[in-house]
PDB file of C-alpha atoms in Angstrom:
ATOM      1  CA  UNK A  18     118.019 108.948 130.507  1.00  0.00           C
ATOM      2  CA  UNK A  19     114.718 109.707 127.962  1.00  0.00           C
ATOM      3  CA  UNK A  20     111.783 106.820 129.043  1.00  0.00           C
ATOM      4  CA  UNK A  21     109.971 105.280 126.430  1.00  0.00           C
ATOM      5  CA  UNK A  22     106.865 107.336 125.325  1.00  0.00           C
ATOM      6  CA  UNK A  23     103.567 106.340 126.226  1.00  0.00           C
ATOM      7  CA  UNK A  24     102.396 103.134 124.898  1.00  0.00           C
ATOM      8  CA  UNK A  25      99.198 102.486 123.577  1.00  0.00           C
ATOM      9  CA  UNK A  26      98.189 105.964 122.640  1.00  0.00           C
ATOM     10  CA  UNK A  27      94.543 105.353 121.907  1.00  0.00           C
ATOM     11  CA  UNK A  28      94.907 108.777 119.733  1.00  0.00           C
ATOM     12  CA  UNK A  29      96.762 106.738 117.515  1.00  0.00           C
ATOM     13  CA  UNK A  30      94.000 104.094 117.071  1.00  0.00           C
ATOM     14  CA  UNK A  31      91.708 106.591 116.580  1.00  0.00           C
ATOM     15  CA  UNK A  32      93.413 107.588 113.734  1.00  0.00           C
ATOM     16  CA  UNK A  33      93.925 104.412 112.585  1.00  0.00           C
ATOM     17  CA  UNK A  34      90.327 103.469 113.033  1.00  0.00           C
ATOM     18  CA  UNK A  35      89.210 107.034 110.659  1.00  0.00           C
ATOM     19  CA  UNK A  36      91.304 105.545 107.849  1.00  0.00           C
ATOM     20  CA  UNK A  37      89.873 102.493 108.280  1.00  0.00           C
ATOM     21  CA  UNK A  38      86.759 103.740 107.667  1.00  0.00           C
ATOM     22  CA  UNK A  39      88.107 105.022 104.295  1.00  0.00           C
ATOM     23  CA  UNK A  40      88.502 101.824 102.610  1.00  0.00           C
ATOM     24  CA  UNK A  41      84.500 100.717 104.679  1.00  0.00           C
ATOM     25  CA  UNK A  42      82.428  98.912 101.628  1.00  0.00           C
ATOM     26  CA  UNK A  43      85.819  98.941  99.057  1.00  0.00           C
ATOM     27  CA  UNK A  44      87.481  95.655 100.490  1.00  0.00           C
ATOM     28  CA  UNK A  45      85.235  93.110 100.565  1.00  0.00           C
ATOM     29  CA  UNK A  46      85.844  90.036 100.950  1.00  0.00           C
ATOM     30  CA  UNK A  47      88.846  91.416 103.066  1.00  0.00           C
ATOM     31  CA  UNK A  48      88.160  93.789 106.317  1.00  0.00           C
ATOM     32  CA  UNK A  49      88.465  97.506 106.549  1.00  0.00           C
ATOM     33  CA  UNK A  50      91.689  97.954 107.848  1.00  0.00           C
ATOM     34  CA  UNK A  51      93.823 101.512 109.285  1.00  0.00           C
ATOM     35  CA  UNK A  52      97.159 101.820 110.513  1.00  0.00           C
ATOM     36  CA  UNK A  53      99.652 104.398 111.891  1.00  0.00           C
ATOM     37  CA  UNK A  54     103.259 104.289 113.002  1.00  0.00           C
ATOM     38  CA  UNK A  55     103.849 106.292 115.334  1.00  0.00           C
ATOM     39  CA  UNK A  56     107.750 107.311 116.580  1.00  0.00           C
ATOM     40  CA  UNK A  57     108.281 110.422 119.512  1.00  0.00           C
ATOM     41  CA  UNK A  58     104.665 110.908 119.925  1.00  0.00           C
ATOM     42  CA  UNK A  59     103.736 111.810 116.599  1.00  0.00           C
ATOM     43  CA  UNK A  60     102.818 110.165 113.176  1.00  0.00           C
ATOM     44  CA  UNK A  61     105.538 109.500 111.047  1.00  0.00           C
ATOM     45  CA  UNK A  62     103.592 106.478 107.866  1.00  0.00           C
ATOM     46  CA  UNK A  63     100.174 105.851 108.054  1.00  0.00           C
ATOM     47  CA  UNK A  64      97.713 104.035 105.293  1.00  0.00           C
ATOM     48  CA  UNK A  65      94.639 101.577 105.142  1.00  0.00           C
ATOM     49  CA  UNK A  66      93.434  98.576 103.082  1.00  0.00           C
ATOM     50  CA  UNK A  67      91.572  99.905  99.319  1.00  0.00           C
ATOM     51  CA  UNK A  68      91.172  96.879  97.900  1.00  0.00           C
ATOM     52  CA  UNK A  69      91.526  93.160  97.899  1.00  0.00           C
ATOM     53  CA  UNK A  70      94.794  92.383  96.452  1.00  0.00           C
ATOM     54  CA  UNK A  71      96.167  95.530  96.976  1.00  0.00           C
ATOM     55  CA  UNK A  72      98.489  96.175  99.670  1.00  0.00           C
ATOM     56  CA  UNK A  73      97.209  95.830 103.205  1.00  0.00           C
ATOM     57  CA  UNK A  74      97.473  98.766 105.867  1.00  0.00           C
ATOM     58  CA  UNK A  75     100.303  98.058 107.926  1.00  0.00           C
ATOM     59  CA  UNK A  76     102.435  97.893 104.568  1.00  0.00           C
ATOM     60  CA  UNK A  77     101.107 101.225 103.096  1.00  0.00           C
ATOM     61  CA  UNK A  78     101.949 102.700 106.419  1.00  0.00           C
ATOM     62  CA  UNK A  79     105.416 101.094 106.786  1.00  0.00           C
ATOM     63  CA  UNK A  80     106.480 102.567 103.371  1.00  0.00           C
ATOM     64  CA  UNK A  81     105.218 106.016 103.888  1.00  0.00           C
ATOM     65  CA  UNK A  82     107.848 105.908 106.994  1.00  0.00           C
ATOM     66  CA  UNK A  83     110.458 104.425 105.689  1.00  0.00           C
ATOM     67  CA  UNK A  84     113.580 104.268 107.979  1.00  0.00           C
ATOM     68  CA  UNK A  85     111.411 106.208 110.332  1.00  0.00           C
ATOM     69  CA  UNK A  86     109.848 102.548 111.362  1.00  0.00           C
ATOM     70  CA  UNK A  87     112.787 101.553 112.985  1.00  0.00           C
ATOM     71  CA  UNK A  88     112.075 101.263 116.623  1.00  0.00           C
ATOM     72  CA  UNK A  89     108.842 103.381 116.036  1.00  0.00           C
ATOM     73  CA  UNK A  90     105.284 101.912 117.085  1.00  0.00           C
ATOM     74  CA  UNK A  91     102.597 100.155 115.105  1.00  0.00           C
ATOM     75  CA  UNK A  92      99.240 100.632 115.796  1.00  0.00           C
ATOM     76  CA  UNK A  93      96.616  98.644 113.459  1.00  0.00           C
ATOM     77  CA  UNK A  94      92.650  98.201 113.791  1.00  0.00           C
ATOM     78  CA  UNK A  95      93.034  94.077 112.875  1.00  0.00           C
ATOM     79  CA  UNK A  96      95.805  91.722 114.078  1.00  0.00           C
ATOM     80  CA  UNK A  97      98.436  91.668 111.218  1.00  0.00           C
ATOM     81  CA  UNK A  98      98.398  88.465 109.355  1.00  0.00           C
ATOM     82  CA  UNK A  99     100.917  86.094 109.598  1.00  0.00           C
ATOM     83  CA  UNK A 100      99.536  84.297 105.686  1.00  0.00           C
ATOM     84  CA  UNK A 101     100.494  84.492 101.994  1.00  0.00           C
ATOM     85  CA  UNK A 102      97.643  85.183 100.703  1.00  0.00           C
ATOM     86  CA  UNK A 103      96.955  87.779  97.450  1.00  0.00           C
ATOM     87  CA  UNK A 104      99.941  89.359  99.437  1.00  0.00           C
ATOM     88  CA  UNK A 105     102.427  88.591 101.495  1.00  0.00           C
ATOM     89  CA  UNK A 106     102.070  88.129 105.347  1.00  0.00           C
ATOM     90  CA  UNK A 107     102.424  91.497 107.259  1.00  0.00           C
ATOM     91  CA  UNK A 108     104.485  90.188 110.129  1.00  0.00           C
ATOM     92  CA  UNK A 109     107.021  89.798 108.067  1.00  0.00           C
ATOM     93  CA  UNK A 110     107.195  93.572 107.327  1.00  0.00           C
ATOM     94  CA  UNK A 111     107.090  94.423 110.095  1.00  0.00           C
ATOM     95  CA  UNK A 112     109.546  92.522 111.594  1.00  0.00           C
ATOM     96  CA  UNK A 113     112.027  93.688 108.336  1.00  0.00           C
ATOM     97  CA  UNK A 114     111.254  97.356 109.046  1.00  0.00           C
ATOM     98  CA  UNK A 115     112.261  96.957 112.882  1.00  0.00           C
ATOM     99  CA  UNK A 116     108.679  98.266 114.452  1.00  0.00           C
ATOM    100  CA  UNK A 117     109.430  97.883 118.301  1.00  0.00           C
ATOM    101  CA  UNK A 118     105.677  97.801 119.730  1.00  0.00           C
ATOM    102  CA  UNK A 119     102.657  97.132 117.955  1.00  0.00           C
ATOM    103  CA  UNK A 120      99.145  97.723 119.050  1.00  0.00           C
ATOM    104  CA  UNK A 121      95.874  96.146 117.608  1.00  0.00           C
ATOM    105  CA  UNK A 122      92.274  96.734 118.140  1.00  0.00           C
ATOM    106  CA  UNK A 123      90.922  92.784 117.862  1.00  0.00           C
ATOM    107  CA  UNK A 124      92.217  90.028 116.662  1.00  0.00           C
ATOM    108  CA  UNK A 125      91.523  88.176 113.507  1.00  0.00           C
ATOM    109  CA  UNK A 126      88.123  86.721 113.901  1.00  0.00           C
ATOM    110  CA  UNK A 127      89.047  83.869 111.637  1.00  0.00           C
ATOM    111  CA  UNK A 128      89.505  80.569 113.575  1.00  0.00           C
ATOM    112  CA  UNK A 129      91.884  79.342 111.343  1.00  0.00           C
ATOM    113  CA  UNK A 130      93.914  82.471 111.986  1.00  0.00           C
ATOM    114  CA  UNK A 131      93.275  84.178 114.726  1.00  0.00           C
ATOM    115  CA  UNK A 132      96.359  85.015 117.287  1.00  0.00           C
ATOM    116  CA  UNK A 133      98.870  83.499 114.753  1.00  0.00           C
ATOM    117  CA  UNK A 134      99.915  87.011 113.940  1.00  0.00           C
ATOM    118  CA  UNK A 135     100.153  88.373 117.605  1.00  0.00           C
ATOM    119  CA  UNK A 136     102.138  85.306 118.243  1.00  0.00           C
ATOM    120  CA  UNK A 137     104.293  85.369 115.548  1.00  0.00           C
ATOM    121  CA  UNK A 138     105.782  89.202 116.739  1.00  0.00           C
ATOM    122  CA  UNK A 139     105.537  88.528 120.560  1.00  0.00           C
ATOM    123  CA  UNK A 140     108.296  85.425 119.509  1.00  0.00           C
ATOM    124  CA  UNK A 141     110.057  87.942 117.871  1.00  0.00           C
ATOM    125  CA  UNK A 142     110.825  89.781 120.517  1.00  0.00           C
ATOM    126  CA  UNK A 143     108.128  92.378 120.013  1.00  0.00           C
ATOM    127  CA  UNK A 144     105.828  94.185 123.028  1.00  0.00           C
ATOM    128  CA  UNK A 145     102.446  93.494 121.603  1.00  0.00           C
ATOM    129  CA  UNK A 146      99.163  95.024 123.217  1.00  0.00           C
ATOM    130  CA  UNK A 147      95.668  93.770 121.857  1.00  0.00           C
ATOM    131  CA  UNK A 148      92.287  95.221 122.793  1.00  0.00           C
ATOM    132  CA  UNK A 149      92.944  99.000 121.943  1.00  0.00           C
ATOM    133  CA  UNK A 150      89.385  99.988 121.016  1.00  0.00           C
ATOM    134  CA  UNK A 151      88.624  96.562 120.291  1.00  0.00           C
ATOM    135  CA  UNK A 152      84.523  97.711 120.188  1.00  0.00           C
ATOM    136  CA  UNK A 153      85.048 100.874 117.413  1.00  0.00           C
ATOM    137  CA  UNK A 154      87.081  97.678 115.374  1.00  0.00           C
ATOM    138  CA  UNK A 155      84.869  95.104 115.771  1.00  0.00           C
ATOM    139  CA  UNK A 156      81.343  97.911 114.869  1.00  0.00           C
ATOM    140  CA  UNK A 157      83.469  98.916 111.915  1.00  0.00           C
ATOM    141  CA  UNK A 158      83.903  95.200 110.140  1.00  0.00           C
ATOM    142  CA  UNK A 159      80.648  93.477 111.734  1.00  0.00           C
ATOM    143  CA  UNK A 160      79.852  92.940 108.106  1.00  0.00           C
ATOM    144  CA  UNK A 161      83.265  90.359 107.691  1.00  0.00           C
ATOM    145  CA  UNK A 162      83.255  89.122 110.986  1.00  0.00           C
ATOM    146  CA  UNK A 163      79.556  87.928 110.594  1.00  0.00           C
ATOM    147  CA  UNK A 164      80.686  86.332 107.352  1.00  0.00           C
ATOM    148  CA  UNK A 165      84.316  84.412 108.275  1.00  0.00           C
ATOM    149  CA  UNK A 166      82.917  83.342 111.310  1.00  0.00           C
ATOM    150  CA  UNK A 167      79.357  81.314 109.823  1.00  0.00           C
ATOM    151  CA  UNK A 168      79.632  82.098 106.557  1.00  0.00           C
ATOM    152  CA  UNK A 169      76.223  83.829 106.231  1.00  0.00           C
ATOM    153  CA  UNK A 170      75.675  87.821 105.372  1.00  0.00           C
ATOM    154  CA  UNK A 171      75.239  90.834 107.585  1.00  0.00           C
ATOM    155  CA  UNK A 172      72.079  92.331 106.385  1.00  0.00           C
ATOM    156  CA  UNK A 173      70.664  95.591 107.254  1.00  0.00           C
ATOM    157  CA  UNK A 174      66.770  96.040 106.541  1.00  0.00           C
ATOM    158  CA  UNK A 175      65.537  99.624 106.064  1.00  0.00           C
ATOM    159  CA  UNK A 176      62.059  99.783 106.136  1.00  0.00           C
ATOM    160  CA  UNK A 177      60.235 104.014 105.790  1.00  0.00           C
ATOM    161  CA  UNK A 178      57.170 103.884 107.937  1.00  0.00           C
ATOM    162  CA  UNK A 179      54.244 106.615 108.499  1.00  0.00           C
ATOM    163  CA  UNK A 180      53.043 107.438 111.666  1.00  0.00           C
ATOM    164  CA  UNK A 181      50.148 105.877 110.772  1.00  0.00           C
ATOM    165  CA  UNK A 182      51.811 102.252 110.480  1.00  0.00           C
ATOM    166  CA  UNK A 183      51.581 102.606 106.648  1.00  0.00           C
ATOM    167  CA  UNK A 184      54.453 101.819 103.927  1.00  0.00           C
ATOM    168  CA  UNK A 185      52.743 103.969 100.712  1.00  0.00           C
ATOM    169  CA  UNK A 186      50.145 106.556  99.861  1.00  0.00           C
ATOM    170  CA  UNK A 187      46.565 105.284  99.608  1.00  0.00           C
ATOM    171  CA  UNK A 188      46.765 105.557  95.728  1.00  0.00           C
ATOM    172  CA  UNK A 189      50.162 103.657  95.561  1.00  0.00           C
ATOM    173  CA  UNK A 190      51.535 106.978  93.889  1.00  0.00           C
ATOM    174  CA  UNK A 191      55.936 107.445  95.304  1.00  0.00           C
ATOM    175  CA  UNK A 192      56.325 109.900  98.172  1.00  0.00           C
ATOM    176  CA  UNK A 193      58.686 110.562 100.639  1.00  0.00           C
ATOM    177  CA  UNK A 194      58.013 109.241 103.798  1.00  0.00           C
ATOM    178  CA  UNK A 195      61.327 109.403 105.550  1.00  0.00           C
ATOM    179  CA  UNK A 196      63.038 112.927 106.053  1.00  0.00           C
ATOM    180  CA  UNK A 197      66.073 114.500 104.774  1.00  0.00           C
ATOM    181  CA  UNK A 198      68.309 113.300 107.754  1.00  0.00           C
ATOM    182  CA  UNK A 199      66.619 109.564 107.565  1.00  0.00           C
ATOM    183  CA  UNK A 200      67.959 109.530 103.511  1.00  0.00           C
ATOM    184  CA  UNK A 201      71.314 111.118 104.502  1.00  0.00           C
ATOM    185  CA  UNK A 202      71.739 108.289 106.996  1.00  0.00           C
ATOM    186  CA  UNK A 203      70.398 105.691 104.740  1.00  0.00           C
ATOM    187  CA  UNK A 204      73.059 106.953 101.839  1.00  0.00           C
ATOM    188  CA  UNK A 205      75.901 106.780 103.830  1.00  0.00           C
ATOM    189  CA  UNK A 206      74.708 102.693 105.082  1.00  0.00           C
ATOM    190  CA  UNK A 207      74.845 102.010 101.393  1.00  0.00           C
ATOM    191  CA  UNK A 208      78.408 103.658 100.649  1.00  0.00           C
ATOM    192  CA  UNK A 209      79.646 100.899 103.148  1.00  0.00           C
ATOM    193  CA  UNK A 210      77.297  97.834 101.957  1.00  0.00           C
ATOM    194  CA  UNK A 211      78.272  95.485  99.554  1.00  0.00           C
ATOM    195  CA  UNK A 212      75.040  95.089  97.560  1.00  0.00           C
ATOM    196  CA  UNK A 213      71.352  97.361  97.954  1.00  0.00           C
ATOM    197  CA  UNK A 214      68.561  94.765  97.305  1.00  0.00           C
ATOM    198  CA  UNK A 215      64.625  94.874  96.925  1.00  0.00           C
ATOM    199  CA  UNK A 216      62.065  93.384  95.301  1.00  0.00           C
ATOM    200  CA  UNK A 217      60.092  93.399  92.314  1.00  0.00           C
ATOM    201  CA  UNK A 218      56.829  95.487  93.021  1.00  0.00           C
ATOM    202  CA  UNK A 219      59.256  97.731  94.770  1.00  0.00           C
ATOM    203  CA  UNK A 220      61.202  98.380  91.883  1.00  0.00           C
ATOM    204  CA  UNK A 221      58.487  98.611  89.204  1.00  0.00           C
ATOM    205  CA  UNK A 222      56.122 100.883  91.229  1.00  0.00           C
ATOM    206  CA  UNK A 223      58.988 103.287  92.951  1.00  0.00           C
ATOM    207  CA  UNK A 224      62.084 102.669  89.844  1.00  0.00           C
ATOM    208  CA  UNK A 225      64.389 103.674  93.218  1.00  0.00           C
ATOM    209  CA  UNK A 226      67.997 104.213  92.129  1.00  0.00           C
ATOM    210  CA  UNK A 227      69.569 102.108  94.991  1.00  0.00           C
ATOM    211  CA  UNK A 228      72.389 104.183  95.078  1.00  0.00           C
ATOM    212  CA  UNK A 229      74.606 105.980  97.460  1.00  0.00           C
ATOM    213  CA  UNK A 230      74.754 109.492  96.873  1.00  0.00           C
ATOM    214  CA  UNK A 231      77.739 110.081  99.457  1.00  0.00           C
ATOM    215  CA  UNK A 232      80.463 113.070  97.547  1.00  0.00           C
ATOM    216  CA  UNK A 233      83.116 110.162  96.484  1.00  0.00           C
ATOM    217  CA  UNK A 234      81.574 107.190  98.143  1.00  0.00           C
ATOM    218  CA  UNK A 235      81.290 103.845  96.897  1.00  0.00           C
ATOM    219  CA  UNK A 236      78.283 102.474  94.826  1.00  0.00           C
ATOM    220  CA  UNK A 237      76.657  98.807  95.921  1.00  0.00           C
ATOM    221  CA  UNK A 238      75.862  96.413  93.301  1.00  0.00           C
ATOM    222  CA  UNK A 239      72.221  97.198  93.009  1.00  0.00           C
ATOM    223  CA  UNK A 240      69.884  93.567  93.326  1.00  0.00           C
ATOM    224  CA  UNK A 241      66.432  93.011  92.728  1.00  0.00           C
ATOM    225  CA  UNK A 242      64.417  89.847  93.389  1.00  0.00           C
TER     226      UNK A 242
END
């Protein structure tokens, strides 16, 4: 008699959690979201959220495996929805393409929500395991969960300090301050941010671009006050 495989595989959350991170500054004001399905130990669908209003994870990932779903394992980095919203409610899918076992990093940190989803396949009949990586999740979307749950922004300050406590050059005249790694770093928080801001001196002594200059990343709306 062949036993079930292993179930969760945090491998497969991993994975789910890198395309995930595709999608990181694209979605707003939906999450970042990655799934797999995963049938004999290996990946058979797998896709993430791009957009609002395009097609969530778990149904990109569902139609890359096709029949293959049947039976197979979900694993997803946010509880699926159980709402019509720009789309239809991902339970649903699921439940139509026969997934056996789905695993999911955190629930939906939505009060009005939250657990409806999990709920929803467990009556089903479905083995459902939550809490898979649940930190990685929650690190990757602290941006929306800040937002849904009090409805204020998750800011980031970046401030370029000299050793000597000091923010500019004696004369005022634009230098670099911060090293190559530090601008790297600060490049790749932009590709994921929804909007760079400063203010006025800022931009009419320095003229900074305020962009991201990450090989295919996304661009922040560019603010100043």
């Amino acid at each position: 008699m062949t036993s079930r495989p292993e179930f969760p595989v945090a491998g497969f959350m991993r994975r789910a959690l890198r395309l995930a991170r595709k999608g990181a500054g694209r979605t707003a004001p939906n999450p970042a979201v990655g799934a797999v399905v995963a049938r004999g130990g290996r990946v058979v669908g797998e896709g993430y959220h791009r957009a609002a209003g395009l097609p969530h994870a778990e149904i990109e990932a569902l139609r890359r495996a096709g029949g293959a779903a049947r039976g197979a394992d979900l694993y997803v980095t946010l509880e699926p929805c159980d709402h019509r919203g720009r789309t239809g409610p991902c339970t649903a899918a699921i439940l139509a393409a026969g997934i056996a076992r789905v695993a999911f990093a955190m629930e939906d940190p939505n009060p009005a929500v939250s657990g409806r989803g999990a709920r929803r396949l467990r009556d089903a009949g479905l083995a459902v395991h939550r809490g898979l990586m649940e930190a990685e999740a929650r690190e990757l979307n602290r941006g929306f969960c800040r937002w849904v749950v009090t409805g204020k922004p998750f800011v980031t300050l970046k401030l370029a300090v000299s050793l000597d406590g000091q923010i500019a050059a004696a004369g005022g005249d634009s230098r670099w301050i911060t090293g190559e790694a530090a601008r790297g770093r600060v490049h790749r928080m932009r590709s994921v941010a929804d909007a760079v801001l400063v203010g006025g001196e800022t931009a009419r002594r320095d003229d900074p671009m305020l962009t991201a200059r990450v090989p295919g990343g996304h661009e922040p709306r560019r603010v100043i006050l």
